Amino acid sequence: MVVVVDTVSATPLRPRHPEKVNRPDAFSPPKPDWIRVRAPNTRGYADTRKIVKENGLVTVCEEAGCPNIGECWDKKHATFMIMGDTCTRACAFCNVKTGMPGALDALEPEHVAEATFKLGLAHIVITSVDRDDLADGGAEHFAQTIRAIRARCPATTIEILTPDFLRKDGALEVVAAAKPDVFNHNLETVPSRYLSVRPGARYFHSVRLLQRVKEIDPTIFTKSGIMVGLGEERHEVLQVMDDLRSADVDFLTIGQYLQPTRKHHAVMRYVPPDEFSGYEKVAYTKGFLMVSASPLTRSSHHAGDDFARLQAARAALSG
Ligand code: SF4
């Protein structure tokens, strides 16, 4: 049996995922060649790491064990995770630490803005842990962070990747009013897999959240993503595409699920690159402005370049 311990924080006093400790181990097939990535050891990577640490920031790149960290950090592209490193949900796919989080850091919005400035980012991606313990789910903190970045780096475009704010009336409106350039909320998987993959969430609530963002402010780009390899069927992926288009979502990402530890959901299948290309083609025919589908696609991967392409696609559409 494997006990999942915290290897990210400096003081690993408790299991990283206490709710998963007694689960049986789940075994994934060996990784195929197309999943391999380079070890992070470049100068750019080291510089990014220094700025992240100096500002006391948390990144999803590290917390989620993202395979793209070497490539992204080399280009000074990191995704900041606000409101702490501890999540109140316990999704079966996610390596972010679970438990009861601490109080919000009132200075965090300024620190994120400062790091954005120091990294010289043209486009910044901000995500967060789920904060079901807060009355507004952390909506106001998201809004403050957006405003702080706008004040410090007026030319930087801002993309947020939010939780679902389930049962937090008015939270979404607070975040949308801060006018991020891109509002991303991931569906993560097809509806039939929610109970075992994302048990604390509700599929149609997430679709509706994305639809509401567009209703509130049609100028905000909306974005969502799923992982494949979790036991979904192809026709279910196509249905997700239709559901997202019904909600007017602009940008779809599809990437391969990778198992963080044996206590997490097993990889049921490694989807070959040509199947991703097939998904991409179908998604474009369904009307998405942008689609990124590949084994190593992640919501925030190449987000800056993709934002420029999103803008160009919208401009071409409006003639
Ligand atoms: S893909 Fe996103 S989470 Fe992964 S390293 Fe790049 S910025 Fe970080």
Tab-separated table of C-alpha atoms and ligand atoms in Angstrom:
chain	number	residue	atom	x	y	z
A	1	MET	CA	0.000	0.000	0.000
A	2	VAL	CA	1.203	3.520	-0.812
A	3	VAL	CA	0.587	6.372	1.624
A	4	VAL	CA	0.372	9.699	-0.182
A	5	VAL	CA	2.512	12.200	1.709
A	6	ASP	CA	3.070	15.890	1.156
A	7	THR	CA	6.275	16.317	-0.814
A	8	VAL	CA	5.678	19.931	-1.839
A	9	SER	CA	5.468	21.851	1.430
A	10	ALA	CA	8.535	22.235	3.623
A	11	THR	CA	6.924	20.472	6.603
A	12	PRO	CA	5.267	17.259	5.437
A	13	LEU	CA	3.465	16.552	8.716
A	14	ARG	CA	0.283	15.084	7.314
A	15	PRO	CA	-0.725	13.084	4.289
A	16	ARG	CA	-1.223	15.307	1.260
A	17	HIS	CA	-4.552	13.597	0.554
A	18	PRO	CA	-5.933	12.215	3.835
A	19	GLU	CA	-9.185	11.178	2.167
A	20	LYS	CA	-7.276	8.960	-0.260
A	21	VAL	CA	-4.932	7.211	2.171
A	22	ASN	CA	-7.141	4.166	2.665
A	23	ARG	CA	-8.083	3.758	-0.964
A	24	PRO	CA	-6.714	0.738	-2.791
A	25	ASP	CA	-3.836	1.460	-5.152
A	26	ALA	CA	-4.850	2.080	-8.759
A	27	PHE	CA	-2.432	1.101	-11.501
A	28	SER	CA	-2.052	2.867	-14.827
A	29	PRO	CA	-0.437	1.407	-17.935
A	30	PRO	CA	3.160	2.547	-18.648
A	31	LYS	CA	3.463	5.915	-20.364
A	32	PRO	CA	3.821	5.794	-24.144
A	33	ASP	CA	6.659	7.628	-25.915
A	34	TRP	CA	4.500	10.591	-26.880
A	35	ILE	CA	4.013	11.559	-23.203
A	36	ARG	CA	7.699	11.992	-22.314
A	37	VAL	CA	8.910	15.509	-21.418
A	38	ARG	CA	12.276	17.110	-20.727
A	39	ALA	CA	13.495	17.632	-17.143
A	40	PRO	CA	13.262	21.263	-15.961
A	41	ASN	CA	16.838	22.528	-15.715
A	42	THR	CA	17.214	25.671	-17.844
A	43	ARG	CA	18.241	29.186	-16.811
A	44	GLY	CA	14.758	30.538	-17.594
A	45	TYR	CA	13.224	27.873	-15.374
A	46	ALA	CA	15.526	28.835	-12.500
A	47	ASP	CA	14.719	32.565	-12.932
A	48	THR	CA	10.973	31.927	-12.865
A	49	ARG	CA	11.303	29.722	-9.806
A	50	LYS	CA	13.243	32.470	-8.006
A	51	ILE	CA	10.535	35.093	-8.656
A	52	VAL	CA	7.786	32.686	-7.562
A	53	LYS	CA	9.584	31.872	-4.310
A	54	GLU	CA	10.644	35.483	-3.570
A	55	ASN	CA	7.009	36.580	-3.745
A	56	GLY	CA	5.800	33.665	-1.640
A	57	LEU	CA	3.472	32.487	-4.410
A	58	VAL	CA	1.915	29.109	-5.074
A	59	THR	CA	1.727	27.765	-8.633
A	60	VAL	CA	-0.502	25.083	-10.025
A	61	CYS	CA	2.458	24.099	-12.193
A	62	GLU	CA	4.166	22.687	-9.102
A	63	GLU	CA	1.162	21.697	-7.014
A	64	ALA	CA	-0.454	19.695	-9.781
A	65	GLY	CA	2.867	18.231	-10.952
A	66	CYS	CA	2.308	19.561	-14.464
A	67	PRO	CA	4.459	17.811	-17.094
A	68	ASN	CA	4.960	21.085	-18.999
A	69	ILE	CA	6.721	22.950	-16.194
A	70	GLY	CA	10.159	22.799	-17.846
A	71	GLU	CA	8.914	24.290	-21.106
A	72	CYS	CA	6.569	26.887	-19.547
A	73	TRP	CA	8.868	28.183	-16.834
A	74	ASP	CA	11.745	28.429	-19.278
A	75	LYS	CA	9.563	30.973	-21.109
A	76	LYS	CA	8.646	32.673	-17.795
A	77	HIS	CA	5.076	31.452	-18.024
A	78	ALA	CA	3.728	30.249	-14.679
A	79	THR	CA	0.128	29.855	-13.538
A	80	PHE	CA	-0.400	31.305	-10.090
A	81	MET	CA	-2.725	29.540	-7.692
A	82	ILE	CA	-4.314	31.988	-5.264
A	83	MET	CA	-6.037	31.506	-1.906
A	84	GLY	CA	-3.507	29.022	-0.569
A	85	ASP	CA	-2.300	25.551	-1.420
A	86	THR	CA	-5.080	23.559	0.250
A	87	CYS	CA	-8.307	22.650	-1.525
A	88	THR	CA	-11.672	21.901	0.078
A	89	ARG	CA	-12.647	19.407	-2.631
A	90	ALA	CA	-11.068	16.008	-3.185
A	91	CYS	CA	-11.247	15.308	-6.898
A	92	ALA	CA	-9.934	11.894	-7.889
A	93	PHE	CA	-7.609	13.287	-10.574
A	94	CYS	CA	-6.025	16.217	-8.770
A	95	ASN	CA	-2.748	16.364	-6.867
A	96	VAL	CA	-3.410	19.654	-5.065
A	97	LYS	CA	-3.331	19.159	-1.282
A	98	THR	CA	-6.740	18.698	0.381
A	99	GLY	CA	-7.980	19.784	3.812
A	100	MET	CA	-9.179	22.897	5.616
A	101	PRO	CA	-7.356	25.953	4.200
A	102	GLY	CA	-6.060	28.882	6.240
A	103	ALA	CA	-7.245	32.497	6.174
A	104	LEU	CA	-6.864	34.473	2.959
A	105	ASP	CA	-3.694	36.542	2.566
A	106	ALA	CA	-4.889	40.109	2.050
A	107	LEU	CA	-1.577	41.022	0.406
A	108	GLU	CA	-1.681	38.209	-2.114
A	109	PRO	CA	-3.316	40.258	-4.916
A	110	GLU	CA	-0.430	42.764	-4.696
A	111	HIS	CA	2.175	39.999	-4.636
A	112	VAL	CA	0.679	38.349	-7.719
A	113	ALA	CA	0.639	41.716	-9.474
A	114	GLU	CA	4.277	42.316	-8.524
A	115	ALA	CA	5.361	38.891	-9.807
A	116	THR	CA	3.456	39.528	-13.050
A	117	PHE	CA	5.388	42.780	-13.422
A	118	LYS	CA	8.769	41.176	-12.646
A	119	LEU	CA	8.168	38.316	-15.059
A	120	GLY	CA	7.195	40.865	-17.718
A	121	LEU	CA	4.129	38.874	-18.665
A	122	ALA	CA	1.992	39.964	-21.601
A	123	HIS	CA	-0.651	37.448	-20.518
A	124	ILE	CA	-1.158	36.020	-17.028
A	125	VAL	CA	-3.169	32.991	-15.922
A	126	ILE	CA	-4.558	32.892	-12.375
A	127	THR	CA	-6.259	29.888	-10.860
A	128	SER	CA	-7.206	28.919	-7.312
A	129	VAL	CA	-7.996	26.077	-5.025
A	130	ASP	CA	-11.672	25.446	-4.282
A	131	ARG	CA	-12.687	27.489	-1.246
A	132	ASP	CA	-16.050	26.048	-0.273
A	133	ASP	CA	-15.329	27.281	3.277
A	134	LEU	CA	-15.662	30.958	2.234
A	135	ALA	CA	-19.089	32.598	1.972
A	136	ASP	CA	-18.358	33.818	-1.565
A	137	GLY	CA	-16.081	30.918	-2.566
A	138	GLY	CA	-13.216	33.420	-2.931
A	139	ALA	CA	-14.937	35.498	-5.617
A	140	GLU	CA	-13.944	38.855	-4.132
A	141	HIS	CA	-10.314	37.718	-3.772
A	142	PHE	CA	-10.296	36.771	-7.452
A	143	ALA	CA	-11.729	40.203	-8.307
A	144	GLN	CA	-9.130	41.976	-6.134
A	145	THR	CA	-6.326	40.046	-7.819
A	146	ILE	CA	-7.583	41.018	-11.280
A	147	ARG	CA	-7.803	44.676	-10.229
A	148	ALA	CA	-4.310	44.625	-8.674
A	149	ILE	CA	-2.782	43.220	-11.877
A	150	ARG	CA	-4.653	45.793	-14.004
A	151	ALA	CA	-3.283	48.584	-11.808
A	152	ARG	CA	0.333	47.349	-11.826
A	153	CYS	CA	0.478	45.969	-15.382
A	154	PRO	CA	-2.191	47.731	-17.467
A	155	ALA	CA	-1.026	46.136	-20.731
A	156	THR	CA	-1.136	42.575	-19.414
A	157	THR	CA	-4.130	40.509	-20.434
A	158	ILE	CA	-5.667	38.371	-17.696
A	159	GLU	CA	-6.991	34.852	-17.852
A	160	ILE	CA	-8.643	33.217	-14.855
A	161	LEU	CA	-9.351	29.553	-14.282
A	162	THR	CA	-11.961	29.371	-11.561
A	163	PRO	CA	-13.687	26.808	-9.383
A	164	ASP	CA	-17.438	26.311	-9.853
A	165	PHE	CA	-18.617	28.549	-6.937
A	166	LEU	CA	-21.279	25.894	-6.318
A	167	ARG	CA	-24.018	27.135	-3.966
A	168	LYS	CA	-22.389	30.612	-3.685
A	169	ASP	CA	-25.060	32.964	-4.983
A	170	GLY	CA	-23.700	36.104	-6.616
A	171	ALA	CA	-20.070	34.918	-6.615
A	172	LEU	CA	-19.776	34.523	-10.363
A	173	GLU	CA	-21.152	38.017	-10.942
A	174	VAL	CA	-18.453	39.518	-8.675
A	175	VAL	CA	-15.670	37.845	-10.666
A	176	ALA	CA	-17.157	38.675	-14.074
A	177	ALA	CA	-17.573	42.333	-13.043
A	178	ALA	CA	-13.783	42.561	-12.626
A	179	LYS	CA	-13.577	41.903	-16.388
A	180	PRO	CA	-10.932	39.246	-16.937
A	181	ASP	CA	-10.037	38.886	-20.616
A	182	VAL	CA	-10.540	35.124	-20.524
A	183	PHE	CA	-12.817	33.263	-18.110
A	184	ASN	CA	-11.900	29.592	-17.975
A	185	HIS	CA	-13.761	26.954	-16.043
A	186	ASN	CA	-12.906	23.344	-16.782
A	187	LEU	CA	-15.545	20.638	-17.073
A	188	GLU	CA	-12.645	18.169	-16.539
A	189	THR	CA	-14.520	15.103	-17.837
A	190	VAL	CA	-17.745	13.853	-19.442
A	191	PRO	CA	-20.911	13.793	-17.287
A	192	SER	CA	-20.980	10.003	-16.851
A	193	ARG	CA	-17.559	10.117	-15.116
A	194	TYR	CA	-18.381	12.922	-12.656
A	195	LEU	CA	-19.274	10.695	-9.735
A	196	SER	CA	-15.918	8.941	-9.716
A	197	VAL	CA	-13.698	11.752	-11.088
A	198	ARG	CA	-15.211	15.026	-9.818
A	199	PRO	CA	-17.718	13.960	-7.148
A	200	GLY	CA	-18.112	17.361	-5.466
A	201	ALA	CA	-19.146	19.110	-8.684
A	202	ARG	CA	-22.230	19.082	-10.914
A	203	TYR	CA	-21.782	18.932	-14.689
A	204	PHE	CA	-24.731	21.122	-15.652
A	205	HIS	CA	-23.855	23.708	-13.017
A	206	SER	CA	-20.428	24.065	-14.644
A	207	VAL	CA	-21.910	24.388	-18.142
A	208	ARG	CA	-24.393	26.953	-16.852
A	209	LEU	CA	-21.616	28.930	-15.142
A	210	LEU	CA	-19.847	29.344	-18.476
A	211	GLN	CA	-23.091	30.323	-20.158
A	212	ARG	CA	-23.773	32.953	-17.440
A	213	VAL	CA	-20.369	34.563	-17.975
A	214	LYS	CA	-21.267	35.173	-21.626
A	215	GLU	CA	-24.700	36.481	-20.671
A	216	ILE	CA	-23.166	38.912	-18.175
A	217	ASP	CA	-20.444	40.149	-20.507
A	218	PRO	CA	-20.251	38.853	-24.095
A	219	THR	CA	-16.849	40.531	-24.588
A	220	ILE	CA	-15.157	38.112	-22.161
A	221	PHE	CA	-13.722	35.059	-23.909
A	222	THR	CA	-14.897	31.818	-22.304
A	223	LYS	CA	-12.842	28.685	-22.210
A	224	SER	CA	-13.205	25.154	-20.873
A	225	GLY	CA	-11.332	21.891	-20.965
A	226	ILE	CA	-11.539	18.195	-20.366
A	227	MET	CA	-9.065	15.402	-19.790
A	228	VAL	CA	-9.351	12.181	-21.734
A	229	GLY	CA	-8.164	8.741	-20.694
A	230	LEU	CA	-10.541	8.567	-17.709
A	231	GLY	CA	-12.878	5.975	-19.192
A	232	GLU	CA	-14.984	8.273	-21.363
A	233	GLU	CA	-16.437	7.233	-24.730
A	234	ARG	CA	-15.846	9.205	-27.916
A	235	HIS	CA	-19.531	10.046	-28.358
A	236	GLU	CA	-19.522	11.521	-24.841
A	237	VAL	CA	-16.635	13.842	-25.743
A	238	LEU	CA	-18.588	14.994	-28.795
A	239	GLN	CA	-21.624	15.624	-26.579
A	240	VAL	CA	-19.489	17.779	-24.253
A	241	MET	CA	-18.450	19.824	-27.278
A	242	ASP	CA	-22.115	20.379	-28.174
A	243	ASP	CA	-22.985	21.328	-24.585
A	244	LEU	CA	-20.153	23.868	-24.490
A	245	ARG	CA	-21.160	25.361	-27.815
A	246	SER	CA	-24.738	25.666	-26.511
A	247	ALA	CA	-23.228	27.732	-23.692
A	248	ASP	CA	-21.391	29.848	-26.287
A	249	VAL	CA	-17.935	28.787	-25.087
A	250	ASP	CA	-15.146	30.087	-27.339
A	251	PHE	CA	-12.149	27.923	-26.566
A	252	LEU	CA	-11.886	24.185	-25.881
A	253	THR	CA	-8.846	22.339	-24.533
A	254	ILE	CA	-8.487	18.556	-24.470
A	255	GLY	CA	-5.479	16.849	-22.879
A	256	GLN	CA	-4.427	13.427	-21.649
A	257	TYR	CA	-5.112	12.653	-17.980
A	258	LEU	CA	-1.970	11.574	-16.095
A	259	GLN	CA	-2.185	9.831	-12.731
A	260	PRO	CA	-0.350	11.812	-9.992
A	261	THR	CA	-0.090	8.888	-7.516
A	262	ARG	CA	-1.460	5.376	-7.152
A	263	LYS	CA	-4.140	6.755	-4.859
A	264	HIS	CA	-5.593	8.808	-7.700
A	265	HIS	CA	-7.839	7.648	-10.526
A	266	ALA	CA	-6.024	5.281	-12.865
A	267	VAL	CA	-5.320	6.191	-16.473
A	268	MET	CA	-7.757	3.992	-18.351
A	269	ARG	CA	-6.160	4.672	-21.712
A	270	TYR	CA	-3.467	6.787	-23.350
A	271	VAL	CA	-5.216	8.472	-26.252
A	272	PRO	CA	-2.917	8.547	-29.302
A	273	PRO	CA	-2.015	11.892	-30.911
A	274	ASP	CA	-4.053	11.240	-34.071
A	275	GLU	CA	-7.232	10.871	-31.980
A	276	PHE	CA	-6.533	14.281	-30.456
A	277	SER	CA	-6.170	15.715	-33.964
A	278	GLY	CA	-9.522	14.143	-34.819
A	279	TYR	CA	-11.153	15.782	-31.783
A	280	GLU	CA	-9.639	19.106	-32.779
A	281	LYS	CA	-11.061	18.919	-36.293
A	282	VAL	CA	-14.538	17.975	-35.060
A	283	ALA	CA	-14.490	20.743	-32.440
A	284	TYR	CA	-13.692	23.378	-35.059
A	285	THR	CA	-16.594	22.177	-37.188
A	286	LYS	CA	-18.842	22.659	-34.158
A	287	GLY	CA	-17.932	26.329	-34.053
A	288	PHE	CA	-15.268	26.885	-31.387
A	289	LEU	CA	-13.086	29.913	-32.068
A	290	MET	CA	-10.043	28.040	-30.753
A	291	VAL	CA	-9.273	24.417	-29.976
A	292	SER	CA	-6.179	22.904	-28.453
A	293	ALA	CA	-6.160	19.116	-28.305
A	294	SER	CA	-2.994	17.089	-27.769
A	295	PRO	CA	-1.616	14.680	-25.160
A	296	LEU	CA	0.170	17.472	-23.256
A	297	THR	CA	-2.472	20.175	-23.677
A	298	ARG	CA	-3.293	21.827	-20.363
A	299	SER	CA	-5.653	24.786	-19.817
A	300	SER	CA	-2.828	27.229	-19.333
A	301	HIS	CA	-0.312	25.744	-21.764
A	302	HIS	CA	0.688	28.386	-24.378
A	303	ALA	CA	-2.109	30.573	-22.986
A	304	GLY	CA	-0.461	33.819	-24.120
A	305	ASP	CA	-0.046	32.750	-27.764
A	306	ASP	CA	-3.510	31.219	-27.732
A	307	PHE	CA	-5.032	34.461	-26.465
A	308	ALA	CA	-3.574	36.363	-29.419
A	309	ARG	CA	-5.041	33.741	-31.758
A	310	LEU	CA	-8.412	33.956	-29.993
A	311	GLN	CA	-8.510	37.701	-30.549
A	312	ALA	CA	-7.573	37.246	-34.203
A	313	ALA	CA	-10.256	34.574	-34.660
A	314	ARG	CA	-12.933	36.828	-33.161
A	315	ALA	CA	-11.807	39.763	-35.294
A	316	ALA	CA	-11.922	37.605	-38.455
A	317	LEU	CA	-15.416	36.426	-37.551
A	318	SER	CA	-16.770	39.921	-37.028
A	319	GLY	CA	-15.359	40.883	-40.419
B	1	SF4	S1	0.819	24.077	-18.686
B	1	SF4	FE1	0.000	25.517	-17.153
B	1	SF4	S2	0.175	24.429	-15.201
B	1	SF4	FE2	1.483	23.374	-16.682
B	1	SF4	S3	3.518	24.288	-16.365
B	1	SF4	FE3	2.504	25.389	-18.053
B	1	SF4	S4	1.565	27.142	-17.022
B	1	SF4	FE4	2.034	25.671	-15.419
